[in-house]
Short mmCIF file of C-alpha atoms and ligand atoms in Angstrom, two decimals:
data_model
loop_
_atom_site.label_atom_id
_atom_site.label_comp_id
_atom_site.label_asym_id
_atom_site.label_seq_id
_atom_site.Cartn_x
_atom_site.Cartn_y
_atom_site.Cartn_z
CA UNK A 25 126.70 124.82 88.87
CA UNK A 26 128.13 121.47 89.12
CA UNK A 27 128.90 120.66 92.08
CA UNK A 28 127.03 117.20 92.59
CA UNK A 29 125.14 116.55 95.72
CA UNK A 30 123.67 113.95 98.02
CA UNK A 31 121.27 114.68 99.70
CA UNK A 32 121.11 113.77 103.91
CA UNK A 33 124.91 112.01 103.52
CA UNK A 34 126.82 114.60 105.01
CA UNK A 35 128.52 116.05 102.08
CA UNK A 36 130.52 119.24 102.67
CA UNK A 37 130.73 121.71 99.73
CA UNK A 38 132.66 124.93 99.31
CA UNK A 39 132.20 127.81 96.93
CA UNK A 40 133.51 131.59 97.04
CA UNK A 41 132.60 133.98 94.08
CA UNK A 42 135.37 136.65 95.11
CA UNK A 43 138.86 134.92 95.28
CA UNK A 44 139.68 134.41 98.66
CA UNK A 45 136.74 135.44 100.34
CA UNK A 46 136.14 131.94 102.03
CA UNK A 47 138.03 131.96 105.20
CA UNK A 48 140.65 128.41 105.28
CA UNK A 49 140.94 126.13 108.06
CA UNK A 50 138.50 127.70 110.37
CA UNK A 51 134.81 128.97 110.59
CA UNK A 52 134.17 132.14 112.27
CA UNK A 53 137.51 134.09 112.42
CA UNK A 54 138.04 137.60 114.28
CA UNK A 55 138.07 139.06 110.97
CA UNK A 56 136.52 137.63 107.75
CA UNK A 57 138.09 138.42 104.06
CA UNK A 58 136.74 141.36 102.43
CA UNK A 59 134.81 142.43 105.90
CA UNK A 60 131.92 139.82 105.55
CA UNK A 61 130.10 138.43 108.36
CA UNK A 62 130.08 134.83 108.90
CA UNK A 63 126.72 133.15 110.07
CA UNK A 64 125.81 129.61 110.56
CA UNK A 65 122.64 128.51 108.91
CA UNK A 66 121.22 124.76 110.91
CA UNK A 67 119.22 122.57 109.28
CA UNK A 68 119.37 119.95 111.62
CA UNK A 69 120.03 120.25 115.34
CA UNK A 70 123.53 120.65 116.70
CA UNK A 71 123.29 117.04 117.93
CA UNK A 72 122.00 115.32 114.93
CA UNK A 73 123.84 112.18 114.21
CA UNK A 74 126.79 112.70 111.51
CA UNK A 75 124.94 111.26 108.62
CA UNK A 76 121.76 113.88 109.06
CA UNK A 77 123.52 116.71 110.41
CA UNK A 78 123.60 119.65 107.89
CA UNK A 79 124.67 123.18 108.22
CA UNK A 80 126.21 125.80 106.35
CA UNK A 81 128.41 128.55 107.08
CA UNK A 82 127.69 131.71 105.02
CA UNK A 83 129.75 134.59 104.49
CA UNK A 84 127.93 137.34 103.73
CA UNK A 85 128.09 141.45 103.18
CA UNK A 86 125.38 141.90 106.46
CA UNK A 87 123.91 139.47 109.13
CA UNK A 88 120.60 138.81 108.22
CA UNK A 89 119.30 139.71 111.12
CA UNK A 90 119.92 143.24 110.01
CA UNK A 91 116.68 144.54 109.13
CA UNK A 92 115.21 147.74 109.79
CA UNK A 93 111.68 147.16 111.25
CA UNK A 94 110.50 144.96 113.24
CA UNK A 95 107.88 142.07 111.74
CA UNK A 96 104.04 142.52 110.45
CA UNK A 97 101.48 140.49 110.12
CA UNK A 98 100.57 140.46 106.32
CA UNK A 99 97.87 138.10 104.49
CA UNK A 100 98.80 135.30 102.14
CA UNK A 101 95.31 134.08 101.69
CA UNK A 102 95.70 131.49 99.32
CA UNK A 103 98.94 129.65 101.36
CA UNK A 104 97.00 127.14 103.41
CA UNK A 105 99.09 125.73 106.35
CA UNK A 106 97.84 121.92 108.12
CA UNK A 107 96.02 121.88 110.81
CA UNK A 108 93.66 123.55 108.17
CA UNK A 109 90.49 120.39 108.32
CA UNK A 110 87.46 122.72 107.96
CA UNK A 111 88.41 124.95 105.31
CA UNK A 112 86.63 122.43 102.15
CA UNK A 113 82.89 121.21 102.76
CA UNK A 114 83.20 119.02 99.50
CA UNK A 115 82.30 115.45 100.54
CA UNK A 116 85.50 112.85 100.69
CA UNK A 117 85.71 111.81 97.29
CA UNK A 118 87.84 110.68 93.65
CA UNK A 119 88.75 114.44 92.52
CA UNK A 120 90.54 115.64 89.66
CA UNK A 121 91.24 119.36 88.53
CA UNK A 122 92.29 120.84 85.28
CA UNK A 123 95.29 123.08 84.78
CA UNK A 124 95.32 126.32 87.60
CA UNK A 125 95.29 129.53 84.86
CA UNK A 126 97.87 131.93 84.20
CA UNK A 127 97.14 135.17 85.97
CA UNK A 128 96.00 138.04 84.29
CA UNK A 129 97.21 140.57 86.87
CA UNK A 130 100.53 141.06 88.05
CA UNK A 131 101.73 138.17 90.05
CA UNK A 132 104.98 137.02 91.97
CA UNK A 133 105.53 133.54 93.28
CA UNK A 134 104.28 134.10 96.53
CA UNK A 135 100.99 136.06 95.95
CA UNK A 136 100.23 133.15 93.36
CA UNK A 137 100.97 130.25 95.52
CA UNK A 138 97.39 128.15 95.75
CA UNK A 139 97.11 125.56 98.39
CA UNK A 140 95.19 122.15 97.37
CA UNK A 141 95.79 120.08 100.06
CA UNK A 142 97.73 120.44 103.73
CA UNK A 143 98.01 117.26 105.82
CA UNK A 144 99.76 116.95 109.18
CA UNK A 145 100.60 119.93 111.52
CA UNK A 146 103.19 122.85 110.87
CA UNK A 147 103.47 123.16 114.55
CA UNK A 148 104.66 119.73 115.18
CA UNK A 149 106.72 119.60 111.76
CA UNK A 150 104.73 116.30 110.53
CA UNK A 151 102.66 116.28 107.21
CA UNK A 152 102.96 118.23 104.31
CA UNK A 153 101.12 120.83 101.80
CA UNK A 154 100.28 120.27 98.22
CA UNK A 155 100.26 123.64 96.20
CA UNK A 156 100.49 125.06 92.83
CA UNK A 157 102.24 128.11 91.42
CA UNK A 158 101.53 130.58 88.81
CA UNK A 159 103.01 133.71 88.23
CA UNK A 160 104.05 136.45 86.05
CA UNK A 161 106.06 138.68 87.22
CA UNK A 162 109.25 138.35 88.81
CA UNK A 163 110.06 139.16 92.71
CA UNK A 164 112.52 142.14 92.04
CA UNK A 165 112.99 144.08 95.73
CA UNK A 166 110.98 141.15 97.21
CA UNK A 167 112.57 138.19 99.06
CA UNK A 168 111.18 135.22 101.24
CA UNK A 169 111.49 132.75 103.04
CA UNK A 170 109.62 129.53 104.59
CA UNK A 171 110.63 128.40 108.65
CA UNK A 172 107.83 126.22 108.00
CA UNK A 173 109.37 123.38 105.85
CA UNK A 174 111.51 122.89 102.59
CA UNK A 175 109.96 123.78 99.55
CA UNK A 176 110.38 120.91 96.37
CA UNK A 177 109.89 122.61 93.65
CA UNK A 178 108.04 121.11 90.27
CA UNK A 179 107.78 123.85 87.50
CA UNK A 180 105.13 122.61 85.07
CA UNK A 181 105.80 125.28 82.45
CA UNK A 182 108.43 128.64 82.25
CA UNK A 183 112.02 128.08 83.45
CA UNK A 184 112.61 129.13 87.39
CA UNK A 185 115.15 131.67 87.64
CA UNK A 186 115.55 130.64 91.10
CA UNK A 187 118.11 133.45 93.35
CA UNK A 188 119.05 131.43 96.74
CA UNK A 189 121.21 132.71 99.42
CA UNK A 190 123.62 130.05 98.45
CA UNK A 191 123.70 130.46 94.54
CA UNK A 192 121.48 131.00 91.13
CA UNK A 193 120.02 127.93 89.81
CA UNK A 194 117.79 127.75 86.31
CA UNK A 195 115.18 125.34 86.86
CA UNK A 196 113.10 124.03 83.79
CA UNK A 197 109.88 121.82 83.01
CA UNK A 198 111.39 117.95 83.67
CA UNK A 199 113.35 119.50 87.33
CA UNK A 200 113.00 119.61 90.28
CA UNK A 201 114.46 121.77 93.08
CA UNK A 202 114.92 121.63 96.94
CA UNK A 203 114.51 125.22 98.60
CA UNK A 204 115.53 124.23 102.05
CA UNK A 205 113.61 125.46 105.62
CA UNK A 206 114.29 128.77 106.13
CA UNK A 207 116.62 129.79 102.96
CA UNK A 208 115.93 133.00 101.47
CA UNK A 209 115.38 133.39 97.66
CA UNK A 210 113.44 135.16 95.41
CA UNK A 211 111.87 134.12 91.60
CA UNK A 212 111.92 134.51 88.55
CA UNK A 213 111.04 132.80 85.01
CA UNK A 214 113.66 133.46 82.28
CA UNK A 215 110.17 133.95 79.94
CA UNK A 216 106.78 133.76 80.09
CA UNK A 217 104.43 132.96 82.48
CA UNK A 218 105.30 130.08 85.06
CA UNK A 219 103.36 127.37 86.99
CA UNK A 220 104.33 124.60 88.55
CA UNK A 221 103.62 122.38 91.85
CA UNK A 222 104.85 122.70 95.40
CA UNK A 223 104.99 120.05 98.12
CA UNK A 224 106.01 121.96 101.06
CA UNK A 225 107.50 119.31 103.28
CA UNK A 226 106.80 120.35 107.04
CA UNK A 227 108.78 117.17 108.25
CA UNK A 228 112.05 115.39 108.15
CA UNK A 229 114.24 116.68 105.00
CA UNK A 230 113.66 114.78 101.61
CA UNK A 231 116.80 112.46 101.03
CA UNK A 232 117.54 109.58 98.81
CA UNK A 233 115.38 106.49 99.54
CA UNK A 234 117.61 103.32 100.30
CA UNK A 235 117.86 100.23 97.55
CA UNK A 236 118.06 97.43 99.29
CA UNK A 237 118.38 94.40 97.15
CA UNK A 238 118.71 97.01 94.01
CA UNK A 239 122.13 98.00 95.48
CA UNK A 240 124.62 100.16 94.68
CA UNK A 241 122.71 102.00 91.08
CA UNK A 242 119.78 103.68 89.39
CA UNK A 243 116.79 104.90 90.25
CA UNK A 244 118.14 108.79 91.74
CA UNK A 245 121.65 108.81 91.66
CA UNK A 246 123.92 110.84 93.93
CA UNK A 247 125.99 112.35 91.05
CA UNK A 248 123.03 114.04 89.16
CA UNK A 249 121.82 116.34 92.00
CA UNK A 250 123.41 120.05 92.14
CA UNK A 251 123.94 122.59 94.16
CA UNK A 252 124.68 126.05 93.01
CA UNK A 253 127.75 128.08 93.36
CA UNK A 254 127.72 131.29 95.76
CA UNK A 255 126.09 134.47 93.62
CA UNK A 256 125.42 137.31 95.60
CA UNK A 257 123.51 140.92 94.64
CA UNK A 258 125.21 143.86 96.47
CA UNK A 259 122.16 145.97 95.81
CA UNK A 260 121.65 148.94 98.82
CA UNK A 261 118.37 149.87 98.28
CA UNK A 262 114.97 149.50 100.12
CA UNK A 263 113.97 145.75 99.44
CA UNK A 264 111.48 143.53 102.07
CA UNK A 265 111.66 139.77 103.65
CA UNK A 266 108.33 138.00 103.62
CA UNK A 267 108.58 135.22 105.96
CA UNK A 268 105.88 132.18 106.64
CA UNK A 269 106.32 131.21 109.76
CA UNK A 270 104.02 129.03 112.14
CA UNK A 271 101.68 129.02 108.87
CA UNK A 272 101.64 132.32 109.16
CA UNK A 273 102.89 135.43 107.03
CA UNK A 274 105.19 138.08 108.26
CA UNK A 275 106.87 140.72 106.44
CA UNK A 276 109.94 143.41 107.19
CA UNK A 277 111.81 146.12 105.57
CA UNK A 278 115.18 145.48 104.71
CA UNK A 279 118.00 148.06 103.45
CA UNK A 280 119.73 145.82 101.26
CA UNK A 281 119.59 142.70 98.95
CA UNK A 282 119.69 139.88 101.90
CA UNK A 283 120.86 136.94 99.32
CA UNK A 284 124.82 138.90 99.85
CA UNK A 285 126.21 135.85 100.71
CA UNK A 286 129.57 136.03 98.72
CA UNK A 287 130.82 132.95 99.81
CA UNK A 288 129.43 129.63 101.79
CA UNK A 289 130.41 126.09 102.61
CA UNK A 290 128.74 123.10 104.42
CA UNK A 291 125.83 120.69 103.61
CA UNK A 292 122.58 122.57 103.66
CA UNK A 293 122.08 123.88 100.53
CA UNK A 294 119.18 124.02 97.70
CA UNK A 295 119.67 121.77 95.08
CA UNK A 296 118.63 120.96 91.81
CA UNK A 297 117.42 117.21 90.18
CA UNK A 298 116.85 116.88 86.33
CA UNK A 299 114.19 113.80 86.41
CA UNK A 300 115.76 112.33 82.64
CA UNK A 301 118.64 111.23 84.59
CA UNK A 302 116.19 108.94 86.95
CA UNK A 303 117.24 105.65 86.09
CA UNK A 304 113.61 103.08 86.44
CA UNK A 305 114.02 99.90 87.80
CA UNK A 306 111.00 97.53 87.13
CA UNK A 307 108.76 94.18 86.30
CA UNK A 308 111.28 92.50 83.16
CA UNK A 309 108.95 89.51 83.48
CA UNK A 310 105.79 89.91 84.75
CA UNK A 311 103.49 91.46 87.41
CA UNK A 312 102.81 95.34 88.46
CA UNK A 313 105.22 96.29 90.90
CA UNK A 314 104.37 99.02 93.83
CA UNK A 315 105.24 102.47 92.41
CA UNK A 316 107.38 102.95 95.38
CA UNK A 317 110.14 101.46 92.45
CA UNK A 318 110.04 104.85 91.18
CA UNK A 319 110.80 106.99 94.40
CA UNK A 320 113.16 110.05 93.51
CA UNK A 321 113.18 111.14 97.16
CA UNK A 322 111.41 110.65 100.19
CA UNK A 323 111.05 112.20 103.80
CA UNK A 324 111.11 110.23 106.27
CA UNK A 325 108.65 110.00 108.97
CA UNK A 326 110.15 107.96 112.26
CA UNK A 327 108.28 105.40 111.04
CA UNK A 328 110.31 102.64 109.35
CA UNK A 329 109.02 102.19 105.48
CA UNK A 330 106.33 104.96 106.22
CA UNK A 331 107.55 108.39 104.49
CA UNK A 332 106.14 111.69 105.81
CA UNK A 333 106.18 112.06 101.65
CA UNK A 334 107.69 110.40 98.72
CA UNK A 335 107.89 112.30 96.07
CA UNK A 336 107.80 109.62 93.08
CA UNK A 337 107.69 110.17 89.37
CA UNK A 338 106.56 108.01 86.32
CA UNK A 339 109.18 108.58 83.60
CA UNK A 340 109.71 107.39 80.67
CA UNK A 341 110.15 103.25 80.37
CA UNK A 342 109.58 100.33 78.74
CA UNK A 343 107.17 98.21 79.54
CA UNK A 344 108.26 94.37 78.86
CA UNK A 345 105.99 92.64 81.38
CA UNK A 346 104.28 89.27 79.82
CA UNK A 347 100.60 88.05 80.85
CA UNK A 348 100.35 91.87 82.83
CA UNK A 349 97.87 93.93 82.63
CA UNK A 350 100.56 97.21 82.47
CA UNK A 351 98.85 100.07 83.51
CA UNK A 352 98.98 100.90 87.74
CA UNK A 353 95.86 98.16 88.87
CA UNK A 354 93.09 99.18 90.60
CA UNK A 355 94.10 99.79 94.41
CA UNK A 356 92.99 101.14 98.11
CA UNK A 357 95.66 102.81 99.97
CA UNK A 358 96.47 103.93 103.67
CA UNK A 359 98.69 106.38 101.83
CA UNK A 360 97.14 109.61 100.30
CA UNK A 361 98.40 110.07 96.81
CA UNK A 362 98.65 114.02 95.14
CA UNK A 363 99.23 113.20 91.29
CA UNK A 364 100.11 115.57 89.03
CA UNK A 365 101.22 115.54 85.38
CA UNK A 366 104.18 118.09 84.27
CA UNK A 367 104.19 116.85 80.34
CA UNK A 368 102.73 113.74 77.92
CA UNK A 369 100.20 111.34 78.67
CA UNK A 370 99.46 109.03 81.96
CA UNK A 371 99.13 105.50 80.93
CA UNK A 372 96.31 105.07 83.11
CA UNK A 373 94.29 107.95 82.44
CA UNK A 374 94.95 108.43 78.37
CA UNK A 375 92.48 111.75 78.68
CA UNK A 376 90.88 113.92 81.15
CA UNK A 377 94.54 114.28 83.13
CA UNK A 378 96.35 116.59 81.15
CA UNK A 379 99.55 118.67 81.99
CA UNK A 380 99.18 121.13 84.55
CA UNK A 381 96.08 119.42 86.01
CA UNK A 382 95.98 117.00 88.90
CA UNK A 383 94.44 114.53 90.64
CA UNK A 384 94.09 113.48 94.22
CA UNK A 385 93.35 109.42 95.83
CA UNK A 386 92.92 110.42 99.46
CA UNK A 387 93.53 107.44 102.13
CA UNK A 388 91.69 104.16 101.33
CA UNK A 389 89.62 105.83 98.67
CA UNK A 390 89.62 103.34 95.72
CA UNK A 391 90.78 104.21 92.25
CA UNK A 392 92.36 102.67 89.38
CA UNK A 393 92.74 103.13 85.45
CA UNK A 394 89.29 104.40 83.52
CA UNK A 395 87.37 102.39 81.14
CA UNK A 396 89.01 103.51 78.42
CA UNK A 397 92.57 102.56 80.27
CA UNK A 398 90.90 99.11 81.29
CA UNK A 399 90.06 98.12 77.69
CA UNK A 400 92.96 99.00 76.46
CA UNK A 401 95.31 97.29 78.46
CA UNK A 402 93.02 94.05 79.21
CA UNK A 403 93.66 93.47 75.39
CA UNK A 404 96.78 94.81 74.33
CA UNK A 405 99.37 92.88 72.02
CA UNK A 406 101.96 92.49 74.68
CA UNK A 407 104.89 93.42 72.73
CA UNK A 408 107.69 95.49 74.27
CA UNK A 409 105.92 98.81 74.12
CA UNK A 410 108.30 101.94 75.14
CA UNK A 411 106.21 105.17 76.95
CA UNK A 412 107.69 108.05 75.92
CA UNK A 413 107.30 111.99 76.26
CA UNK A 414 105.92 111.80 79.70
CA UNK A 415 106.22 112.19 83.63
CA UNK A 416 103.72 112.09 85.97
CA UNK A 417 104.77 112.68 89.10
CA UNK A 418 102.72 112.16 93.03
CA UNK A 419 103.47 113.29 96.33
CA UNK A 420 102.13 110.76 98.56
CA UNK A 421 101.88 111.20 102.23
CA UNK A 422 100.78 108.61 105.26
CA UNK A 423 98.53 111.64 106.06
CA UNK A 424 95.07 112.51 105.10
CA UNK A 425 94.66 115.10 102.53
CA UNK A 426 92.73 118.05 103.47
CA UNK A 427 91.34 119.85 100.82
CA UNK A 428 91.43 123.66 100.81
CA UNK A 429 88.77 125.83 99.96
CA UNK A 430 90.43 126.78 97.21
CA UNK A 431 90.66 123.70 96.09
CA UNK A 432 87.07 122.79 96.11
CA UNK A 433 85.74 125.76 94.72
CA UNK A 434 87.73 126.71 91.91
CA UNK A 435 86.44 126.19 88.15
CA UNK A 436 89.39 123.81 87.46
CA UNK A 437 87.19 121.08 89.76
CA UNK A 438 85.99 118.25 87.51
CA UNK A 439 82.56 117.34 88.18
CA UNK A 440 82.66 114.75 85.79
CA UNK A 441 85.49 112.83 87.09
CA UNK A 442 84.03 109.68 88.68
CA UNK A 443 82.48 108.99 85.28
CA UNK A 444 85.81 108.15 84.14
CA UNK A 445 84.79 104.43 85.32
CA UNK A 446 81.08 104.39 84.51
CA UNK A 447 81.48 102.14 81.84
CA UNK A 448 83.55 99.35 83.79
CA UNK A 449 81.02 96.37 82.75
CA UNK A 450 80.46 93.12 84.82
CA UNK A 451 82.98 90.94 83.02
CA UNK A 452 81.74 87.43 85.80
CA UNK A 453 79.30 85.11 84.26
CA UNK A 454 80.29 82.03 86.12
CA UNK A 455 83.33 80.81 83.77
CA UNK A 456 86.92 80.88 83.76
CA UNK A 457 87.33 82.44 80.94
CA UNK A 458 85.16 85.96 81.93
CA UNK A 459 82.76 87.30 79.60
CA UNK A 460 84.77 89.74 76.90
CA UNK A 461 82.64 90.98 74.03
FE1 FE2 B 1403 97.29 105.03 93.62
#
């Protein structure tokens, strides 16, 4: 670890975990060091324009496509893919869910990966998926990977002990990680049960969002993002690839541990992000600024200011703002917004959205702080106040959110949520002042 990263800018990183095993000055000679194969892995097309091109060379014990059965079919029925519209009959709607549970049978990340939300299309590599994780048991002969998209990791609770072909990267509560299209890994937790959220980006890769007039600092910065170093298992044993490919599942035998890469350089690597070393830029006089201010990454769409997603986080700040009501105002957007809540308290929703859980404002569908949130803030000293011990965090896409069937029929559905604003009163009673009682 330690190698810092930026993400989409080109950066070309070397690492070798046997002395001498990288090959100098050129990619693919006759012969590699130690008797590796070299292979490139693209994650951009040949032609992509300097600044977005990324590959990687990896050196590794066997050529992945050394496997010794051809694919099956297998069922992930949980792991929703876009176009996926008729799957939910729950009426458009405000929803809210409390934490997905733990399982109580043996589960690896994949079998407990639970779609909420897909938006887009896989096949045309625009939208995205919302899911959660939660699993207990760690993928041991088991390895996968996604052609479908990059995989942005948000562990909730447990520590990721996260194997990539290019390296072994811990990942706690408070980080994030990028799994990029196509990389093979398996997981782990160090302890304990894990869970966590997914957005599985079908589209453009996430990379850093410009400044503009912020310039050259804060918000993400380049330096804090790592990639591992190579790691590899040399493990000859009977182990199987699970692919998802076209939003569908496929699965092969395999001989041998496939992450044997033993050494690697280049630009498309996984990466790591811890979200304390966000730096917030905001209001330091007054007014409620977009939350786009607090944009960690974002995929791009084609679309100029119109992500595919932003992934955006609400960290720890202070909040200095005079004559502002503080708390995220009520608001309609053409953007659909996945909010979830990885530790702490949400300023605008002090109970009922608790860690683990999460929300979802689909496109246009008002919402806003609850009565409770609305009280609070509309008469608040308005002293420097610091929020501390949380992040929220929301994927927000220009697509419509399509709930799952999952996702509108598990127990964790509130029922109750709307009620949140019941008690919003008619404040209007024909003078300037409003009626406050
Ligand atoms: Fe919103």
């Amino acid at each position: 670890m330690g190698i810092a990263y930026m993400p989409g800018f080109g950066n070309d990183f070397e690492t070798e975990s046997l002395p001498g095993a990288l090959p100098q000055g050129q990619n693919s000679p006759q012969r590699c060091p130690y008797g590796l194969y070299a292979e490139q892995l693209s994650g951009s097309p040949f032609t992509a324009p300097r600044g977005t091109n990324e590959r990687s060379w990896l050196y590794r014990i066997r050529p992945s496509v050394r496997h010794t059965s051809r694919f099956r079919a297998f069922d992930a029925p949980h792991w929703k893919s876009a176009p996926n519209i008729d799957d939910s009959e729950l009426p458009i709607g405000q929803l809210r869910w409390d934490p997905t549970p733990m399982p109580n049978e043996p589960t690896t990340f994949v079998q407990g990966m639970r779609t909420m939300t897909t938006a887009g299309d896989v096949h045309t590599q625009v939208g995205m998926a919302a899911h959660v994780y939660a699993f207990n048991e760690a993928m041991e002969d088991d390895y996968f990977f996604n052609a479908d998209g990059e995989l942005l990791l948000v562990p909730q609770e447990g520590t990721l002990d996260l194997f990539t072909e290019l390296g072994r990267m811990e990942v706690a509560p408070g980080e994030i990680a990028i799994v990029p299209r196509g990389m093979m890994i398996k997981v782990g937790a160090l302890e304990g049960p894990a869970r966590g959220y997914v957005c599985e980006n079908y589209g453009a890769k996430f990379t850093l969002p410009d400044r503009g007039p912020i310039g050259a600092n804060c918000l993400a910065n380049p330096r804090d993002f790592r990639t591992p170093v190579a790691a590899f298992e040399d493990k000859e044993k009977p182990c199987r690839v699970q692919v998802k490919w076209g939003g569908r599942f496929y699965e092969t035998e395999i001989g041998h541990s496939p992450l044997d890469v033993v050494a690697w350089h280049g630009n498309y690597t996984p990466f790591k992000y811890d979200l304390s070393t966000f730096s917030p830029v905001g209001a330091i006089l007054f007014d409620h600024p977009d939350p786009s201010i607090f944009t960690v990454l974002t995929a791009p769409s084609g679309e100029e200011g119109t992500a595919n997603v932003d992934f955006v986080i609400f960290p720890p700040r202070w909040m200095v703002a005079e004559n502002t009501f503080r708390p995220p105002w009520y608001h309609r957007n053409i953007m659909s917004e996945f909010m979830g809540l990885i530790h702490g308290q949400y300023d605008a929703k002090e109970k009922g959205f608790v860690p683990g859980g999460m929300s979802l404002h689909n496109m246009m569908l008002p919402h806003g702080p609850d009565t409770f949130g609305f009280e609070k803030a509309s008469t608040a000293e308005l002293a420097p106040v610091k929020l501390e011990e949380t992040m929220a965090f929301m994927f927000e896409t220009r697509y419509p959110q399509h709930l799952t069937r999952y996702a509108s029929e598990t127990k964790t559905l509130q029922d109750d949520y709307l009620d949140c604003w019941d008690g919003l009163k008619k404040r209007f009673d024909g003078t300037p002042e409003g009626k406050w009682d």
